[in-house]
Coordinates of C-alpha atoms and ligand atoms in Angstrom, one line a residue:
M1 CA -4.1 0.3 21.7
A2 CA -6.8 -1.6 20.9
S3 CA -6.9 -4.7 21.3
P4 CA -7.7 -7.1 18.3
G5 CA -10.8 -7.1 16.9
S6 CA -12.0 -4.5 18.6
T7 CA -13.7 -0.8 17.0
P8 CA -11.9 1.5 17.1
P9 CA -13.2 4.9 18.4
V10 CA -15.8 6.3 16.3
D11 CA -15.0 9.9 15.4
S12 CA -17.5 12.0 16.5
P13 CA -18.5 15.0 14.2
L14 CA -18.9 17.1 16.7
A15 CA -15.4 15.4 18.4
K16 CA -13.4 18.3 19.6
P17 CA -10.0 18.1 18.5
Q18 CA -7.5 18.0 21.4
S19 CA -6.1 21.3 22.5
T20 CA -2.3 20.5 22.2
S21 CA -0.1 22.8 23.3
S22 CA 2.8 21.8 22.0
P23 CA 2.6 18.6 20.4
L24 CA 5.6 19.2 18.4
A25 CA 7.7 20.4 21.6
N26 CA 10.2 17.4 21.5
L27 CA 10.6 17.4 17.9
Q28 CA 14.0 17.1 16.9
G29 CA 14.3 15.4 13.4
T30 CA 12.7 15.2 10.4
P31 CA 9.6 14.2 8.7
A32 CA 6.8 15.9 6.8
A33 CA 2.8 15.7 5.3
H34 CA -0.2 16.5 2.1
H35 CA -3.5 17.3 1.7
F36 CA -6.7 15.9 0.0
P37 CA -8.2 18.2 -1.9
A38 CA -4.8 19.2 -3.2
S39 CA -4.3 15.9 -4.1
L40 CA -7.4 15.3 -5.8
R41 CA -6.7 18.4 -8.1
L42 CA -2.9 16.8 -8.5
G43 CA -2.1 14.9 -11.6
P44 CA -1.4 17.1 -14.7
A45 CA -3.2 13.6 -16.2
V46 CA -5.7 13.8 -13.7
A47 CA -6.6 17.5 -14.2
A48 CA -7.1 16.9 -18.1
S49 CA -8.9 13.1 -17.8
V50 CA -10.8 14.1 -14.9
R51 CA -11.9 17.4 -15.0
P52 CA -15.2 17.2 -13.5
L53 CA -13.3 15.8 -10.3
S54 CA -10.6 18.7 -10.2
A55 CA -11.1 21.2 -7.7
S56 CA -10.6 24.8 -8.6
G57 CA -9.0 24.9 -12.0
S58 CA -7.0 27.5 -10.8
R59 CA -4.2 25.4 -9.2
A60 CA -0.7 25.3 -11.1
P61 CA 0.6 21.9 -10.4
D62 CA -2.2 20.2 -12.5
A63 CA -1.3 21.5 -15.6
V64 CA 2.3 21.5 -15.2
L65 CA 4.1 18.3 -16.0
S66 CA 2.3 16.3 -18.8
K67 CA -0.6 17.3 -21.5
P68 CA -2.3 14.1 -23.4
S69 CA -1.0 14.1 -26.9
G70 CA -3.0 14.4 -29.7
G71 CA -4.4 17.4 -28.7
G72 CA -2.9 19.6 -31.0
G73 CA -0.2 20.8 -28.4
K74 CA 2.7 23.2 -29.4
K75 CA 6.4 22.3 -29.5
S76 CA 7.2 24.7 -26.5
D77 CA 4.8 23.0 -24.2
E78 CA 7.1 20.6 -23.5
S79 CA 9.8 22.9 -22.8
D80 CA 7.4 24.9 -20.5
V81 CA 6.8 21.7 -18.5
L82 CA 10.4 21.1 -18.1
S83 CA 11.7 23.8 -17.6
L84 CA 13.2 23.5 -13.8
D85 CA 11.0 27.0 -13.0
S86 CA 7.6 25.5 -13.7
I87 CA 8.6 22.2 -11.8
R88 CA 10.0 24.5 -8.6
R89 CA 6.7 26.1 -8.6
T90 CA 4.6 23.4 -8.7
L91 CA 6.8 22.3 -5.5
I92 CA 6.8 25.3 -3.7
Q93 CA 2.6 25.0 -4.7
L94 CA 2.7 21.9 -3.0
E95 CA 4.5 23.0 0.1
D96 CA 0.8 24.8 1.1
T97 CA -0.5 21.5 1.1
I98 CA 1.8 19.4 3.1
I99 CA 2.1 22.1 5.8
F100 CA -1.5 23.1 5.6
N101 CA -2.5 19.0 6.5
L102 CA 0.6 18.7 8.7
L103 CA -1.1 21.7 10.9
E104 CA -4.4 19.5 11.0
R105 CA -3.3 16.5 12.0
S106 CA -0.8 17.8 14.6
Q107 CA -4.5 18.8 16.2
F108 CA -5.3 15.3 17.1
S109 CA -3.4 12.6 19.2
Y110 CA -1.4 10.1 18.0
N111 CA -5.0 7.4 18.4
P112 CA -2.5 3.9 18.3
A113 CA -5.7 2.3 17.3
A114 CA -5.9 4.0 13.9
Y115 CA -2.6 1.7 12.8
D116 CA -3.3 -1.5 14.9
R117 CA -3.2 -4.0 11.9
N118 CA -5.1 -6.3 14.3
A119 CA -7.8 -3.6 15.4
S120 CA -9.1 -2.1 12.2
G121 CA -12.7 -3.9 13.0
I122 CA -13.1 -3.9 9.6
A123 CA -15.5 -7.4 8.6
G124 CA -13.6 -9.1 5.7
F125 CA -10.5 -6.7 6.0
N126 CA -7.0 -7.9 7.3
G127 CA -5.0 -4.5 8.2
S128 CA -5.5 -1.7 9.6
L129 CA -7.4 1.5 9.6
I130 CA -5.2 3.5 8.0
E131 CA -3.8 0.7 5.4
Y132 CA -7.8 0.3 4.7
L133 CA -8.5 4.1 3.7
I134 CA -5.6 4.5 1.5
Q135 CA -6.5 1.3 -0.2
G136 CA -10.3 2.1 -0.6
T137 CA -9.4 5.9 -1.7
E138 CA -6.5 4.5 -4.3
K139 CA -8.9 1.9 -5.5
L140 CA -11.4 4.8 -6.4
H141 CA -9.1 7.1 -7.4
A142 CA -7.4 4.7 -9.9
M143 CA -10.6 4.1 -11.4
V144 CA -11.0 7.4 -12.4
G145 CA -7.2 7.5 -14.1
R146 CA -5.1 9.0 -11.2
Y147 CA -2.5 6.5 -11.3
K148 CA -2.2 6.7 -15.3
S149 CA -0.7 10.3 -14.4
P150 CA 3.3 10.2 -14.6
D151 CA 3.1 11.6 -11.9
E152 CA 0.8 10.2 -9.4
H153 CA 2.0 7.0 -7.1
P154 CA 0.2 4.5 -5.2
F155 CA 1.0 3.1 -2.1
F156 CA -0.7 -0.4 -2.9
P157 CA -0.4 -0.7 -6.4
E158 CA -1.4 -4.1 -6.3
K159 CA -4.6 -3.1 -5.2
L160 CA -5.6 -0.6 -7.3
L161 CA -8.8 -1.1 -9.6
E162 CA -9.0 -0.8 -13.6
P163 CA -10.0 2.5 -14.7
V164 CA -13.8 3.1 -15.8
L165 CA -13.2 6.3 -17.5
P166 CA -11.9 5.9 -21.8
S167 CA -8.2 6.5 -21.1
V168 CA -6.2 9.3 -22.2
Q169 CA -3.1 8.9 -24.0
Y170 CA -0.6 11.3 -21.6
K171 CA 2.4 12.3 -23.3
N172 CA 5.2 11.7 -20.9
V173 CA 8.1 13.7 -20.9
L174 CA 10.1 10.7 -18.7
H175 CA 12.6 8.0 -19.6
H176 CA 10.5 4.9 -19.4
A177 CA 12.6 3.9 -16.0
A178 CA 10.3 6.1 -14.6
A179 CA 7.5 3.8 -14.3
S180 CA 9.3 1.4 -12.1
I181 CA 10.6 4.3 -9.1
N182 CA 8.4 4.2 -6.4
V183 CA 9.7 4.7 -3.0
N184 CA 6.5 5.0 -1.6
K185 CA 7.5 2.3 1.1
Q186 CA 10.1 4.4 2.6
I187 CA 7.7 7.5 2.8
W188 CA 5.4 5.3 4.6
D189 CA 7.9 3.9 7.0
V190 CA 9.6 7.4 7.3
Y191 CA 6.5 9.2 8.0
F192 CA 4.8 6.5 10.8
D193 CA 8.0 5.3 12.4
D194 CA 9.4 9.1 12.7
L195 CA 7.2 11.9 11.1
L196 CA 3.9 10.8 12.9
P197 CA 5.4 10.4 16.5
R198 CA 6.9 13.5 16.6
L199 CA 4.2 15.6 15.3
V200 CA 1.8 14.9 17.5
G201 CA 0.8 14.2 21.2
E202 CA 0.4 10.7 22.4
G203 CA -2.3 8.8 23.4
S204 CA -6.0 8.7 22.0
D205 CA -8.5 11.5 21.5
G206 CA -10.9 9.3 20.2
N207 CA -10.5 10.8 16.6
C208 CA -8.9 8.0 14.6
G209 CA -10.8 7.9 11.6
S210 CA -9.9 12.0 11.3
S211 CA -6.6 11.2 12.1
A212 CA -6.4 8.0 9.1
C213 CA -7.8 11.1 7.3
C214 CA -5.4 13.8 7.7
D215 CA -2.5 10.7 6.8
A216 CA -4.3 9.5 4.0
T217 CA -3.8 13.6 2.5
I218 CA -0.2 14.2 3.6
L219 CA 1.1 10.6 2.8
Q220 CA -0.5 11.4 -0.9
A221 CA 1.5 15.0 -0.5
L222 CA 4.6 13.6 0.6
S223 CA 4.7 10.8 -2.0
K224 CA 3.7 13.2 -5.1
R225 CA 6.2 16.0 -3.7
I226 CA 9.2 13.5 -3.5
H227 CA 8.7 11.6 -7.2
Y228 CA 8.3 15.2 -8.3
G229 CA 12.0 14.6 -8.4
M230 CA 11.9 12.7 -11.1
F231 CA 10.6 15.7 -13.3
V232 CA 13.2 18.2 -11.8
A233 CA 16.1 15.1 -12.6
E234 CA 14.3 15.1 -16.4
A235 CA 15.0 18.7 -16.6
K236 CA 18.2 18.9 -15.1
F237 CA 19.4 16.1 -17.5
R238 CA 18.0 18.0 -20.5
E239 CA 20.2 21.4 -19.2
S240 CA 23.1 19.1 -19.3
P241 CA 22.7 16.2 -21.2
D242 CA 26.8 15.3 -21.9
K243 CA 27.7 16.7 -18.2
Y244 CA 25.0 14.1 -16.4
S245 CA 25.6 11.2 -19.1
A246 CA 29.3 11.1 -18.1
A247 CA 28.2 10.6 -14.7
I248 CA 25.4 8.6 -15.4
K249 CA 28.1 6.2 -17.6
A250 CA 30.3 5.6 -15.0
K251 CA 27.5 5.0 -12.1
D252 CA 28.6 7.7 -10.5
E253 CA 26.1 8.6 -7.7
D254 CA 27.8 10.7 -5.3
K255 CA 28.7 12.6 -8.7
L256 CA 25.0 12.6 -9.5
M257 CA 23.7 13.6 -6.0
E258 CA 26.9 16.8 -6.1
M259 CA 25.6 18.1 -9.8
L260 CA 21.9 17.9 -8.7
T261 CA 21.9 19.6 -5.3
Y262 CA 21.9 23.5 -5.1
K263 CA 22.5 24.3 -1.7
E264 CA 21.0 28.3 -2.0
V265 CA 17.9 26.4 -3.3
E266 CA 17.9 24.1 -0.3
E267 CA 17.9 27.4 1.7
S268 CA 15.5 29.3 0.3
V269 CA 13.3 26.0 1.2
K270 CA 13.9 26.3 4.3
R271 CA 13.2 29.9 4.5
R272 CA 10.3 29.8 3.2
V273 CA 8.7 27.0 4.7
R274 CA 9.5 28.3 7.8
F275 CA 7.7 31.4 6.4
K276 CA 4.9 29.3 5.6
A277 CA 4.2 27.3 9.2
L278 CA 4.6 30.2 11.0
T279 CA 2.1 31.8 9.3
F280 CA -0.6 29.1 8.4
G281 CA -0.4 27.9 12.2
R282 CA -1.1 31.3 13.9
V283 CA -4.4 31.3 15.9
V284 CA -6.0 34.5 14.9
G285 CA -8.4 35.7 17.5
S286 CA -12.2 35.5 16.7
D287 CA -13.1 39.1 16.4
A288 CA -9.7 39.0 14.0
S289 CA -8.0 41.8 16.6
P290 CA -4.3 41.8 16.8
M291 CA -3.1 39.7 19.7
A292 CA 0.6 40.5 21.5
D293 CA 1.9 37.1 21.1
P294 CA -0.1 35.0 19.1
P295 CA 0.2 31.0 19.9
L296 CA 1.6 28.8 16.9
K297 CA -0.6 25.6 16.4
M298 CA 2.9 23.4 15.1
E299 CA 6.3 24.2 15.9
P300 CA 7.8 25.7 12.3
D301 CA 11.4 24.2 13.6
L302 CA 9.5 21.0 12.7
V303 CA 8.6 21.4 9.1
V304 CA 12.1 22.7 8.8
E305 CA 13.5 19.9 9.9
L306 CA 11.0 17.7 8.2
Y307 CA 12.3 19.6 4.4
D308 CA 16.0 19.5 5.6
K309 CA 16.5 16.1 6.5
W310 CA 13.9 14.0 4.7
L311 CA 11.7 15.5 2.0
M312 CA 15.0 17.0 0.5
P313 CA 17.0 14.1 0.9
L314 CA 14.2 11.9 -0.9
T315 CA 13.5 13.6 -3.5
K316 CA 16.7 14.2 -4.4
E317 CA 17.3 10.1 -4.1
V318 CA 15.0 10.0 -6.6
E319 CA 16.6 12.2 -9.0
V320 CA 19.6 10.0 -8.4
H321 CA 17.6 6.4 -9.1
Y322 CA 15.9 8.1 -12.4
L323 CA 19.4 9.4 -13.3
L324 CA 21.1 6.4 -13.3
R325 CA 18.2 4.8 -15.5
R326 CA 18.0 8.0 -17.8
L327 CA 20.4 5.9 -20.4
D328 CA 18.6 2.9 -20.6
N329 CA 17.3 1.7 -23.5
Ligands
PRE401 O1 15.0 22.4 -6.9 C1 16.1 21.6 -7.6 O2 17.1 21.9 -8.2 C2 16.1 20.4 -6.7 O3 16.4 19.4 -7.2 C3 14.7 20.6 -5.8 C4 15.2 20.2 -4.2 C5 14.1 20.2 -3.5 O4 13.8 18.8 -2.9 O5 13.5 20.6 -2.8 C6 16.6 19.6 -4.0 C7 17.6 19.3 -4.7 C8 18.1 20.6 -4.7 O6 19.5 20.8 -3.9 C9 17.2 21.8 -4.5 C10 15.9 21.8 -4.1

């Protein structure tokens, strides 16, 4: 842990990621993560309003949920946007971002100096390196319209700056109550208190900045994935409005949770993320020849556990929060 006022180790571009044979070996529990390039391509609104920054244009998630209004959109657009299949495809794509970035973060040690609120060493800033990084990133992204998108949720809403680009009116398919739902505080706490210590090896390897950059992209992906629960909930509500309305009027949270839970979907999510973690995390020999027993960069069970114990439950919690307010005036 760095002492107050000291400067965290400066990452060298040449700094070698610590070889972590089994940083996740003691993982017993929860957690997950997300990534930067992906988050820039993320929001449908961002993709539309900030097209020059949008990465590849080939990403389904950006175009899935909402579209600028007044663009002559056909009526069928909204039903495409709100089909459960289409929303689930977005969740599947976010799995890649989350797993790739977990893999990236797992190469570094914990690096406690990045989280020490007294040790960022940044003049004039009262907080940790990770807070500085995320606040700065969110300020900049807010300026290009990121948080005007209904599927983007900042960790520090009070610090955002005004957009510098002309605003685009997006057709928001969600109920207005969605604007008041933000579970990032919870995501932040679970990530730093629970997931991160299980994901990485203890100690410092000098890669504070790199670690914090990975954390930031992971947090953004987690946030996006979990808040997508509101679109899932909206789609489910529109499929069976009467059924859901009864439970909403009765404020029956257990009933809502039961109605929106699809055990078979959850099992297939777990199977898929295990396979992705195995596939993406496999070490490939430098000459690409098959290895008899290829080592893994990250324990796939960690990712399964993350989804099972944390990501899917939080997504469902967001769905319930949203539905409870779905009939508000
Ligand atoms: O796909 C859905 O129906 C969702 O609500 C999403 C999700 C998930 O988080 O992946 C959550 C609850 C369901 O039981 C299945 C999957």
